[in-house]
Amino acid sequence: MFDKGDSIEKTDFRNAYTIDSSLVTDLRAPIITPPSVYHEVTRMTRYRGQLSVFQHRGSTDPKDGIHRSNIDETRRVMARGAQSRKQSRPAVPLSPMPIVDIRFLWRSNAVCNYRCDSGKMIRDYLILLSWLCAVQGKIGYFWHITDIHYDPKYAVQGNAPNTKCWNMRNIVDGGRMRLDRKLAGKFGDYSCDSPWALIESAARAMRSKHGDIEFVLWTGDALTRNAGMNAELRLQCLRNLTELLHRTFKGQFVFPALGHEDIGLNYTQLASVWQNWLPPEAVDTFVKAGYYTIEQRSKKYRIVFLNTNLWLNPVDSRMLHRSGSSTVDNTQDPFGQWSWFQSVLENARKKKETVYIVGHTPPGVDDHESGAAALNERHNTKYLQVVRLYSDIIRGQFFGHWHSDTFRVIYSDTGLPVSWIMMAPSVTPSTVGGPNNPGLRLYKFETNTGQILDYTQYYLNLPEANSIGKANWIVEYSLLDYYELDEITAITLHDLADRFTQSNDYAFVRYYAANTVSLPREVEQIWGCGGPLNGVCALHHYCTVTRLNPESYRECYSSYAYALASAGHSTVRLYFALHLLVLLICAEVLNDR
């Protein structure tokens, strides 16, 4: 038995963090410096090196909270900052969790004059084990699917006239000549919404790739944009989709959010279709106006589902939902969603919960349509303000609507990146701004805290699937590996967006390929913004990612694009002039609204 005051040997066990015996006062709560401290210091050190990018000869935008500066000077400052960070970055311990040698704990009992019997050793071990479990938590997964746009009238011979899908008498889409004049394939066409065969293949892929999940996020636009579907047909189509997902994820929850195409049915009808997935307290608010929240009481996080249809521009909304005798209005707080949203966030903060925000239409502008915004400007601005206010508890925001694979960064009033939004690509291959391959997304997260750890993007090569008659959904990329990120935070995504404008970095080349879900090059050349090596194209995407206010986007694009165009050849200048013309037209249309 050890006597009090005996010397203690510090054992280095697999690079364990050892404890200074002079600091040990209670072996049940050892003092350990976790690696998370080093990670936090590293992140802030990296970011402080980039603050000068926006502070240099710039001003602060009160709407986006982000500083602006000359793009040429930005590149030089960023290059110097990146080099200095590379040289001065502190070493980060390789082990993600501190490992404490149990033998050291046993010998350390002498300091506190404990008897070294087996009971106390087991007690100390269990305390340590519970602490490690509380810190690390369980790793879980969830699927995110969006914009299915199921078209029950899809046919390989071409749909009927006056629909969104192609037909043999219409070989021109939006002024662009079609490349494929042959019959559409079994799994769809780049000019058509989703056939049932495509949707079934997506469900089978999710079940076979990773069926053991916590839940599914389904962010709206389940039905086609095609006209000619009465309320009865729309309700039946929605029931068919719900039944398919119910069979695919037996015993698991699918949480739906309403999209602007999910119209023609009232909230009570929709609630009856999804009642097996929604708890009673969620149904209570859903039947009023289509929004609700899911509380994971045992895991201290909640999911907030917004009805973004209530915040759309009146021209775009086509809001046909009715709740009793009340129609959707465009007041300061339509159907009380703002007051409800803020009260949910405030209660979550008081309960020390973390939050996911889920909806269909995100704030900001479309990365395919220059400067095109969907949310009403007043509601767009208010949403950004609310997220800034509660960014300390928001662990992620998940939306759809744009059909593309992209993300957004939200900044504080002082210019610090404080939150992020992920937009998953659509299941449907068709969209107004240009087609994409069908996509599915699987998130990996820490279930105790809600921290998003990574995601894997799956996709279907549509021409190949139609050619071989089989849908082979495969991995397109994993976020951290694809973009060489250490973690998913607002700061790392801010860094990624900055890399879009650096000519010596291939981040934008990769982003551009993922943005349309590995669309074939011959199709992308018709619909794209000039290619991944086009500086104006890269700037457009940079501004959409970092400027979530339409006015700020236009200022970002116009202030930087002229310098790029002036430095380029005549083709670049011509492209810039045409792009700026489209931007001005979009601005006038928005002002007229």
Coordinates of C-alpha atoms in Angstrom, one line a residue:
M1 CA 0.0 0.0 0.0
F2 CA 1.2 3.5 -0.8
D3 CA 1.6 6.1 1.9
K4 CA 0.6 9.7 1.5
G5 CA 3.5 11.6 0.0
D6 CA 5.0 8.7 -2.0
S7 CA 6.3 9.7 -5.4
I8 CA 4.1 9.0 -8.3
E9 CA 5.4 7.7 -11.7
K10 CA 3.7 9.4 -14.6
T11 CA 3.1 6.7 -17.2
D12 CA 3.0 7.6 -20.9
F13 CA 0.4 5.2 -22.2
R14 CA -0.2 5.5 -26.0
N15 CA 0.6 9.2 -26.0
A16 CA -1.8 9.7 -23.1
Y17 CA -2.3 13.1 -21.5
T18 CA -0.5 12.8 -18.2
I19 CA -1.5 14.8 -15.1
D20 CA 0.8 16.8 -12.9
S21 CA 0.6 15.2 -9.4
S22 CA 0.7 18.6 -7.8
L23 CA -2.6 19.5 -9.4
V24 CA -4.5 16.3 -8.5
T25 CA -6.9 17.0 -5.7
D26 CA -9.7 14.6 -6.6
L27 CA -9.1 11.6 -8.7
R28 CA -12.8 11.5 -9.7
A29 CA -12.3 14.7 -11.6
P30 CA -8.8 14.6 -13.2
I31 CA -7.6 17.9 -14.7
I32 CA -7.0 17.2 -18.4
T33 CA -6.4 19.6 -21.3
P34 CA -8.6 18.2 -24.1
P35 CA -7.6 18.5 -27.7
S36 CA -10.7 20.6 -28.4
V37 CA -8.9 23.5 -26.8
Y38 CA -6.1 23.2 -29.3
H39 CA -8.5 22.9 -32.2
E40 CA -10.3 26.1 -31.1
V41 CA -7.1 28.0 -30.8
T42 CA -6.1 26.7 -34.2
R43 CA -9.4 27.8 -35.8
M44 CA -9.3 31.3 -34.3
T45 CA -5.7 31.7 -35.2
R46 CA -6.5 30.8 -38.8
Y47 CA -9.4 33.1 -38.9
R48 CA -7.6 36.0 -37.4
G49 CA -5.1 35.7 -40.2
Q50 CA -8.0 36.4 -42.6
L51 CA -9.7 39.2 -40.9
S52 CA -7.4 41.6 -42.7
V53 CA -8.9 40.4 -46.0
F54 CA -12.2 42.2 -45.2
Q55 CA -10.8 45.0 -43.1
H56 CA -8.4 46.2 -45.7
R57 CA -9.8 49.3 -47.3
G58 CA -13.3 47.9 -46.9
S59 CA -16.6 48.8 -45.2
T60 CA -19.1 46.8 -43.3
D61 CA -22.4 45.8 -44.9
P62 CA -25.2 46.3 -42.2
K63 CA -27.4 43.6 -43.9
D64 CA -24.9 40.8 -44.4
G65 CA -22.4 41.9 -41.7
I66 CA -19.5 41.2 -44.0
H67 CA -16.6 43.4 -45.0
R68 CA -15.9 44.2 -48.7
S69 CA -12.6 45.1 -50.3
N70 CA -10.9 45.2 -53.7
I71 CA -10.6 41.7 -55.1
D72 CA -7.0 42.0 -56.3
E73 CA -5.9 43.3 -52.9
T74 CA -8.0 40.5 -51.3
R75 CA -6.1 37.8 -53.2
R76 CA -2.7 39.2 -52.1
V77 CA -3.7 39.5 -48.5
M78 CA -5.2 36.0 -48.5
A79 CA -2.0 34.6 -50.1
R80 CA 0.1 36.2 -47.4
G81 CA -2.3 35.0 -44.6
A82 CA -2.3 31.5 -45.9
Q83 CA 1.5 31.3 -46.0
S84 CA 1.8 32.7 -42.5
R85 CA -0.8 30.4 -41.1
K86 CA 0.9 27.4 -42.7
Q87 CA 4.2 28.4 -41.1
S88 CA 2.8 29.3 -37.6
R89 CA 0.0 26.8 -37.2
P90 CA 0.4 25.1 -33.8
A91 CA 0.7 21.3 -33.7
V92 CA -2.6 19.6 -32.9
P93 CA -2.5 16.3 -31.0
L94 CA -3.4 13.4 -33.2
S95 CA -5.6 11.7 -30.7
P96 CA -9.2 13.0 -30.9
M97 CA -9.9 12.2 -27.3
P98 CA -7.6 12.3 -24.2
I99 CA -6.5 8.9 -23.1
V100 CA -5.7 8.5 -19.4
D101 CA -3.8 5.5 -18.2
I102 CA -6.0 3.6 -15.7
R103 CA -2.8 2.3 -14.0
F104 CA -1.9 6.0 -13.3
L105 CA -5.2 6.6 -11.6
W106 CA -4.7 3.5 -9.5
R107 CA -1.3 4.6 -8.3
S108 CA -2.4 8.2 -7.8
N109 CA -4.7 7.1 -5.0
A110 CA -1.7 7.5 -2.7
V111 CA -1.9 11.3 -3.1
C112 CA -5.4 11.5 -1.5
N113 CA -4.7 8.7 1.0
Y114 CA -7.2 6.4 -0.7
R115 CA -7.1 2.6 -0.1
C116 CA -6.1 0.9 -3.3
D117 CA -8.8 -1.8 -3.3
S118 CA -10.6 -3.1 -6.3
G119 CA -13.9 -1.4 -5.5
K120 CA -12.4 2.1 -5.6
M121 CA -10.5 1.3 -8.8
I122 CA -13.7 0.1 -10.5
R123 CA -15.5 3.2 -9.3
D124 CA -12.8 5.5 -10.7
Y125 CA -12.9 3.5 -14.0
L126 CA -16.6 3.8 -14.3
I127 CA -16.5 7.6 -13.6
L128 CA -13.9 8.1 -16.2
L129 CA -15.8 5.9 -18.7
S130 CA -19.0 7.9 -18.1
W131 CA -17.1 11.1 -18.6
L132 CA -15.7 10.0 -21.9
C133 CA -19.1 8.8 -23.1
A134 CA -20.7 12.1 -22.2
V135 CA -18.0 14.0 -24.1
Q136 CA -17.8 11.9 -27.2
G137 CA -21.4 10.6 -27.5
K138 CA -22.8 8.4 -30.1
I139 CA -22.3 8.7 -33.9
G140 CA -25.5 8.8 -35.9
Y141 CA -26.6 9.3 -39.5
F142 CA -29.6 10.9 -41.2
W143 CA -30.6 11.2 -44.8
H144 CA -31.6 14.5 -46.5
I145 CA -33.8 14.3 -49.6
T146 CA -35.3 17.2 -51.4
D147 CA -37.2 18.3 -54.5
I148 CA -38.5 14.9 -55.7
H149 CA -41.0 16.6 -58.1
Y150 CA -42.9 13.3 -58.8
D151 CA -44.5 13.5 -62.2
P152 CA -47.2 10.7 -62.5
K153 CA -47.7 11.6 -66.2
Y154 CA -44.0 11.0 -67.2
A155 CA -43.7 8.8 -70.3
V156 CA -40.7 7.8 -72.3
Q157 CA -42.4 8.9 -75.5
G158 CA -42.6 12.5 -74.1
N159 CA -45.3 14.0 -72.0
A160 CA -48.4 15.8 -73.3
P161 CA -48.2 19.3 -74.6
N162 CA -48.2 22.3 -72.2
T163 CA -46.2 20.4 -69.5
K164 CA -42.8 21.0 -68.1
C165 CA -41.5 17.8 -69.7
W166 CA -40.3 17.6 -73.3
N167 CA -42.2 16.2 -76.2
M168 CA -41.4 15.4 -79.8
R169 CA -42.8 18.8 -81.0
N170 CA -40.6 20.8 -78.7
I171 CA -36.9 20.4 -79.1
V172 CA -36.0 23.8 -77.7
D173 CA -35.7 24.6 -73.9
G174 CA -35.5 28.3 -72.9
G175 CA -33.9 29.3 -76.2
R176 CA -31.3 26.5 -76.0
M177 CA -31.3 23.7 -78.6
R178 CA -31.7 20.3 -77.0
L179 CA -28.9 17.8 -77.3
D180 CA -31.0 14.7 -77.0
R181 CA -33.9 14.4 -79.4
K182 CA -34.3 10.7 -78.8
L183 CA -36.9 9.2 -76.5
A184 CA -36.6 9.8 -72.8
G185 CA -35.2 7.1 -70.6
K186 CA -36.7 4.9 -68.0
F187 CA -35.2 6.8 -65.1
G188 CA -35.9 10.3 -66.4
D189 CA -34.7 13.1 -68.6
Y190 CA -32.9 16.3 -68.0
S191 CA -35.9 18.2 -69.1
C192 CA -38.5 16.3 -67.1
D193 CA -39.5 15.9 -63.5
S194 CA -39.0 12.5 -61.7
P195 CA -40.7 9.3 -62.9
W196 CA -41.7 6.7 -60.4
A197 CA -38.8 4.4 -61.4
L198 CA -36.3 7.1 -60.4
I199 CA -38.0 7.7 -57.0
E200 CA -38.2 3.9 -56.3
S201 CA -34.5 3.5 -57.1
A202 CA -33.6 6.4 -54.8
A203 CA -35.5 4.7 -51.9
R204 CA -33.8 1.4 -52.5
A205 CA -30.4 3.1 -52.6
M206 CA -31.0 4.8 -49.3
R207 CA -32.1 1.6 -47.6
S208 CA -29.1 -0.4 -49.0
K209 CA -26.4 2.2 -48.6
H210 CA -27.3 3.1 -45.0
G211 CA -30.6 1.9 -43.6
D212 CA -29.5 2.3 -39.9
I213 CA -30.3 6.0 -39.4
E214 CA -31.8 8.3 -36.8
F215 CA -34.3 10.0 -39.1
V216 CA -34.8 11.4 -42.6
L217 CA -35.2 15.1 -43.5
W218 CA -37.5 15.6 -46.5
T219 CA -37.4 19.3 -47.4
G220 CA -40.3 19.8 -49.7
D221 CA -41.4 20.0 -53.3
A222 CA -42.6 16.4 -53.4
L223 CA -44.9 17.0 -56.4
T224 CA -44.2 18.1 -60.0
R225 CA -44.4 21.6 -61.3
N226 CA -46.6 20.4 -64.2
A227 CA -50.1 21.9 -64.5
G228 CA -53.2 19.8 -64.9
M229 CA -53.1 17.9 -61.5
N230 CA -56.3 18.3 -59.5
A231 CA -56.4 18.2 -55.7
E232 CA -57.4 14.5 -55.7
L233 CA -54.5 13.4 -57.9
R234 CA -52.0 15.5 -55.9
L235 CA -53.2 14.0 -52.6
Q236 CA -52.9 10.5 -54.1
C237 CA -49.4 11.2 -55.3
L238 CA -48.4 12.5 -51.9
R239 CA -49.8 9.4 -50.3
N240 CA -47.8 7.1 -52.7
L241 CA -44.6 8.9 -51.9
T242 CA -45.3 8.7 -48.1
E243 CA -46.1 5.0 -48.3
L244 CA -42.8 4.4 -50.2
L245 CA -40.8 6.2 -47.6
H246 CA -42.7 4.4 -44.8
R247 CA -41.8 1.0 -46.3
T248 CA -38.2 2.1 -46.9
F249 CA -37.7 3.3 -43.3
K250 CA -39.8 1.0 -41.2
G251 CA -39.8 2.0 -37.5
Q252 CA -37.9 5.3 -38.3
F253 CA -39.1 8.8 -38.6
V254 CA -39.3 10.9 -41.8
F255 CA -39.8 14.6 -41.0
P256 CA -41.3 16.6 -43.9
A257 CA -41.1 20.3 -44.6
L258 CA -43.4 22.0 -47.0
G259 CA -42.2 23.3 -50.4
H260 CA -44.0 25.7 -52.7
E261 CA -45.0 22.9 -55.1
D262 CA -46.8 21.0 -52.3
I263 CA -49.9 23.0 -52.9
G264 CA -53.6 22.3 -53.6
L265 CA -54.1 20.6 -50.2
N266 CA -54.9 22.2 -46.8
Y267 CA -52.8 21.6 -43.7
T268 CA -55.3 19.2 -42.2
Q269 CA -55.1 16.9 -45.2
L270 CA -51.3 17.0 -45.1
A271 CA -51.2 16.3 -41.4
S272 CA -53.4 13.3 -41.9
V273 CA -51.0 11.9 -44.5
W274 CA -48.0 12.4 -42.2
Q275 CA -49.6 11.7 -38.8
N276 CA -47.6 8.5 -38.3
W277 CA -44.3 10.5 -38.3
L278 CA -45.4 13.6 -36.3
P279 CA -46.1 13.6 -32.6
P280 CA -49.3 15.3 -31.3
E281 CA -47.6 18.5 -30.3
A282 CA -46.1 18.9 -33.8
V283 CA -49.5 18.2 -35.4
D284 CA -51.0 21.0 -33.3
T285 CA -48.9 23.7 -35.0
F286 CA -48.7 22.0 -38.4
V287 CA -52.5 22.1 -38.9
K288 CA -52.5 25.8 -38.2
A289 CA -49.8 26.9 -40.7
G290 CA -47.5 24.1 -41.7
Y291 CA -44.6 24.6 -39.2
Y292 CA -43.6 22.5 -36.2
T293 CA -40.7 21.4 -34.0
I294 CA -39.4 18.0 -32.9
E295 CA -37.7 17.7 -29.5
Q296 CA -35.2 15.0 -28.9
R297 CA -35.5 15.2 -25.1
S298 CA -33.0 12.5 -24.2
K299 CA -30.3 13.9 -26.6
K300 CA -30.7 17.7 -25.9
Y301 CA -31.3 18.8 -29.4
R302 CA -34.4 19.8 -31.4
I303 CA -35.3 20.2 -35.0
V304 CA -37.3 23.2 -36.1
F305 CA -39.3 22.9 -39.4
L306 CA -40.3 26.2 -41.0
N307 CA -43.0 26.8 -43.6
T308 CA -41.0 29.1 -45.9
N309 CA -44.0 29.4 -48.2
L310 CA -45.2 32.0 -45.8
W311 CA -42.2 34.2 -46.5
L312 CA -42.0 34.0 -50.3
N313 CA -42.3 36.9 -52.7
P314 CA -46.0 37.2 -53.5
V315 CA -45.3 36.8 -57.2
D316 CA -43.5 33.6 -56.6
S317 CA -45.5 32.0 -53.9
R318 CA -48.6 30.8 -55.7
M319 CA -49.8 30.1 -52.1
L320 CA -53.0 28.0 -52.5
H321 CA -52.9 26.6 -49.0
R322 CA -55.8 27.4 -46.8
S323 CA -56.3 26.9 -43.1
G324 CA -60.0 27.0 -42.4
S325 CA -61.2 30.3 -44.0
S326 CA -57.9 32.1 -43.7
T327 CA -55.6 32.6 -46.6
V328 CA -51.9 33.3 -46.5
D329 CA -51.2 37.0 -46.0
N330 CA -48.0 39.0 -46.4
T331 CA -48.0 40.8 -43.1
Q332 CA -45.1 41.4 -40.8
D333 CA -45.6 37.9 -39.2
P334 CA -47.7 35.6 -41.5
F335 CA -49.6 33.1 -39.3
G336 CA -47.4 34.0 -36.3
Q337 CA -44.5 31.9 -37.6
W338 CA -41.9 34.5 -36.6
S339 CA -43.1 34.8 -33.0
W340 CA -43.3 31.0 -32.8
F341 CA -39.9 30.5 -34.3
Q342 CA -38.2 32.9 -31.9
S343 CA -39.9 31.5 -28.9
V344 CA -38.8 28.0 -29.8
L345 CA -35.2 29.2 -30.1
E346 CA -35.4 31.1 -26.8
N347 CA -36.8 28.1 -25.0
A348 CA -34.1 25.9 -26.5
R349 CA -31.4 28.2 -25.2
K350 CA -32.9 28.2 -21.7
K351 CA -33.0 24.4 -21.8
K352 CA -29.4 24.3 -23.1
E353 CA -30.5 22.5 -26.3
T354 CA -28.9 22.7 -29.7
V355 CA -31.0 23.3 -32.8
Y356 CA -31.3 22.2 -36.4
I357 CA -33.3 24.5 -38.7
V358 CA -35.0 22.9 -41.6
G359 CA -37.0 24.4 -44.5
H360 CA -37.5 24.4 -48.2
T361 CA -36.6 27.8 -49.5
P362 CA -33.4 29.3 -48.0
P363 CA -32.4 32.9 -47.7
G364 CA -30.1 34.4 -50.3
V365 CA -30.0 34.2 -54.1
D366 CA -30.0 31.4 -56.6
D367 CA -26.5 30.3 -57.8
H368 CA -28.0 29.3 -61.2
E369 CA -30.1 32.5 -61.8
S370 CA -28.1 35.7 -61.3
G371 CA -29.5 37.6 -58.4
A372 CA -32.8 35.8 -58.3
A373 CA -34.2 35.6 -54.8
A374 CA -37.2 33.7 -53.6
L375 CA -37.9 35.0 -50.0
N376 CA -39.5 38.4 -49.5
E377 CA -36.7 40.8 -48.8
R378 CA -38.1 41.8 -45.4
H379 CA -38.4 38.1 -44.3
N380 CA -35.0 37.3 -45.8
T381 CA -33.4 40.1 -43.7
K382 CA -35.2 39.1 -40.5
Y383 CA -34.2 35.4 -40.9
L384 CA -30.5 36.4 -41.1
Q385 CA -31.0 38.6 -38.0
V386 CA -32.6 35.7 -36.0
V387 CA -29.8 33.3 -37.0
R388 CA -27.2 35.7 -35.9
L389 CA -28.9 36.2 -32.5
Y390 CA -29.1 32.4 -31.8
S391 CA -26.0 31.2 -33.7
D392 CA -24.6 29.9 -30.4
I393 CA -27.2 27.1 -30.3
I394 CA -27.8 26.5 -34.0
R395 CA -25.8 23.4 -35.2
G396 CA -27.0 23.4 -38.8
Q397 CA -29.5 24.6 -41.3
F398 CA -30.8 22.3 -44.1
F399 CA -32.7 23.5 -47.1
G400 CA -33.4 22.6 -50.7
H401 CA -35.3 24.5 -53.5
W402 CA -32.3 25.5 -55.7
H403 CA -31.8 21.9 -56.8
S404 CA -28.0 22.4 -56.8
D405 CA -25.3 21.2 -54.4
T406 CA -24.2 24.4 -52.6
F407 CA -23.8 26.0 -49.2
R408 CA -24.1 29.5 -47.6
V409 CA -22.2 31.3 -44.8
I410 CA -23.9 33.7 -42.4
Y411 CA -21.8 36.5 -40.8
S412 CA -22.3 38.4 -37.6
D413 CA -22.7 42.2 -37.5
T414 CA -18.9 42.5 -37.0
G415 CA -18.1 40.3 -40.0
L416 CA -17.4 37.0 -38.2
P417 CA -18.7 33.8 -39.8
V418 CA -21.2 32.4 -37.2
S419 CA -23.5 29.9 -39.0
W420 CA -23.9 27.9 -42.2
I421 CA -26.6 26.5 -44.5
M422 CA -26.4 23.3 -46.5
M423 CA -28.5 23.0 -49.6
A424 CA -28.8 19.4 -50.9
P425 CA -29.2 18.7 -54.6
S426 CA -32.6 17.6 -55.9
V427 CA -33.8 14.1 -56.8
T428 CA -35.4 15.5 -59.9
P429 CA -32.9 16.1 -62.8
S430 CA -34.8 19.1 -64.1
T431 CA -34.8 22.7 -63.0
V432 CA -35.3 26.2 -64.6
G433 CA -31.7 27.3 -64.2
G434 CA -30.2 24.1 -65.7
P435 CA -30.3 20.4 -65.1
N436 CA -28.4 18.2 -62.7
N437 CA -28.0 14.6 -61.9
P438 CA -30.2 13.2 -59.2
G439 CA -28.7 13.3 -55.7
L440 CA -29.1 11.9 -52.2
R441 CA -27.2 13.1 -49.1
L442 CA -26.2 11.2 -45.9
Y443 CA -25.1 13.2 -42.9
K444 CA -22.9 11.9 -40.1
F445 CA -23.4 13.7 -36.8
E446 CA -22.8 13.4 -33.0
T447 CA -26.2 12.5 -31.5
N448 CA -25.6 14.1 -28.0
T449 CA -24.7 17.6 -29.3
G450 CA -26.1 17.6 -32.9
Q451 CA -22.6 18.5 -34.2
I452 CA -22.4 17.7 -37.9
L453 CA -19.2 15.7 -38.6
D454 CA -19.4 15.1 -42.3
Y455 CA -21.7 14.1 -45.1
T456 CA -21.5 11.7 -48.1
Q457 CA -23.1 12.8 -51.4
Y458 CA -24.6 10.0 -53.6
Y459 CA -25.7 10.5 -57.2
L460 CA -27.1 8.8 -60.2
N461 CA -25.5 9.1 -63.6
L462 CA -28.7 9.6 -65.5
P463 CA -27.6 8.9 -69.1
E464 CA -25.7 5.8 -67.9
A465 CA -28.7 4.5 -65.9
N466 CA -31.0 4.9 -68.9
S467 CA -28.5 3.3 -71.2
I468 CA -28.0 0.1 -69.1
G469 CA -31.6 0.0 -67.7
K470 CA -30.3 0.0 -64.1
A471 CA -30.0 2.7 -61.5
N472 CA -26.6 2.5 -59.9
W473 CA -26.4 5.1 -57.1
I474 CA -22.8 5.7 -56.2
V475 CA -20.7 8.0 -53.9
E476 CA -19.9 11.3 -55.6
Y477 CA -17.8 12.6 -52.7
S478 CA -17.4 13.1 -48.9
L479 CA -17.3 16.7 -47.8
L480 CA -14.2 16.7 -45.6
D481 CA -12.0 14.7 -48.0
Y482 CA -13.3 16.4 -51.2
Y483 CA -12.5 20.0 -50.0
E484 CA -9.7 19.1 -47.7
L485 CA -11.4 20.4 -44.6
D486 CA -10.7 19.5 -40.9
E487 CA -14.3 20.0 -39.7
I488 CA -17.6 21.6 -40.7
T489 CA -17.9 25.1 -39.1
A490 CA -18.8 28.5 -40.4
I491 CA -15.1 29.4 -40.3
T492 CA -14.0 26.5 -42.4
L493 CA -16.7 27.0 -44.9
H494 CA -15.8 30.7 -45.0
D495 CA -12.3 29.7 -45.8
L496 CA -13.6 27.3 -48.6
A497 CA -15.6 30.1 -50.2
D498 CA -12.5 32.4 -50.2
R499 CA -10.6 29.7 -52.0
F500 CA -13.0 30.0 -54.9
T501 CA -11.3 33.3 -56.0
Q502 CA -7.7 32.0 -55.7
S503 CA -6.3 31.1 -59.1
N504 CA -3.8 28.6 -57.5
D505 CA -6.5 26.6 -55.7
Y506 CA -8.7 24.0 -57.3
A507 CA -11.5 24.3 -54.7
F508 CA -13.8 26.0 -57.2
V509 CA -13.1 23.4 -59.9
R510 CA -14.3 20.8 -57.5
Y511 CA -17.3 22.9 -56.3
Y512 CA -18.4 23.6 -59.8
A513 CA -18.5 19.8 -60.6
A514 CA -20.4 19.0 -57.5
N515 CA -22.8 22.0 -57.9
T516 CA -24.6 20.2 -60.8
V517 CA -24.0 16.7 -59.3
S518 CA -21.3 15.6 -61.9
L519 CA -23.5 16.7 -64.8
P520 CA -22.0 15.5 -68.2
R521 CA -19.7 18.1 -69.7
E522 CA -21.6 18.4 -73.0
V523 CA -24.8 19.3 -71.0
E524 CA -23.0 21.6 -68.5
Q525 CA -21.5 23.6 -71.4
I526 CA -24.9 24.6 -72.5
W527 CA -26.3 25.6 -69.1
G528 CA -23.2 26.6 -67.1
C529 CA -21.9 30.0 -66.3
G530 CA -18.7 29.7 -68.3
G531 CA -16.8 26.8 -66.8
P532 CA -14.8 26.3 -63.6
L533 CA -11.8 28.3 -64.9
N534 CA -13.9 31.4 -65.7
G535 CA -13.1 34.1 -63.1
V536 CA -16.5 35.8 -63.5
C537 CA -18.3 32.4 -62.9
A538 CA -16.2 31.8 -59.8
L539 CA -17.0 35.3 -58.5
H540 CA -20.7 34.7 -59.1
H541 CA -20.7 31.6 -56.9
Y542 CA -18.5 33.3 -54.3
C543 CA -21.0 36.1 -53.9
T544 CA -24.0 33.8 -53.7
V545 CA -22.3 31.8 -50.9
T546 CA -21.2 34.8 -48.8
R547 CA -23.8 37.5 -49.6
L548 CA -27.3 36.3 -48.5
N549 CA -29.0 39.6 -49.1
P550 CA -29.9 40.3 -52.7
E551 CA -28.7 43.9 -52.6
S552 CA -25.4 42.8 -51.1
Y553 CA -25.0 40.1 -53.7
R554 CA -25.4 42.6 -56.5
E555 CA -22.9 45.0 -54.9
C556 CA -20.4 42.1 -54.4
Y557 CA -20.7 41.0 -58.0
S558 CA -20.6 44.4 -59.6
S559 CA -17.7 45.8 -57.5
Y560 CA -15.4 42.9 -58.2
A561 CA -16.4 41.6 -61.7
Y562 CA -15.3 44.7 -63.6
A563 CA -11.7 44.3 -62.4
L564 CA -11.7 40.7 -63.5
A565 CA -13.2 41.5 -66.9
S566 CA -10.8 44.3 -67.5
A567 CA -7.9 42.0 -66.9
G568 CA -9.2 39.3 -69.2
H569 CA -9.5 39.0 -73.0
S570 CA -12.5 40.1 -75.1
T571 CA -14.5 36.9 -74.6
V572 CA -14.4 37.4 -70.8
R573 CA -15.4 41.0 -71.2
L574 CA -18.3 40.1 -73.4
Y575 CA -19.5 37.4 -71.0
F576 CA -19.3 39.9 -68.1
A577 CA -21.3 42.5 -70.1
L578 CA -24.0 39.9 -70.8
H579 CA -24.0 38.6 -67.3
L580 CA -24.3 42.1 -65.8
L581 CA -27.2 42.9 -68.2
V582 CA -29.1 39.9 -66.9
L583 CA -28.3 41.0 -63.4
L584 CA -29.7 44.4 -64.0
I585 CA -32.9 43.0 -65.5
C586 CA -33.4 40.7 -62.5
A587 CA -32.9 43.7 -60.2
E588 CA -35.6 45.7 -62.1
V589 CA -38.0 42.8 -61.9
L590 CA -37.4 42.5 -58.1
N591 CA -38.0 46.2 -57.7
D592 CA -41.2 46.1 -59.6
R593 CA -42.5 43.4 -57.2

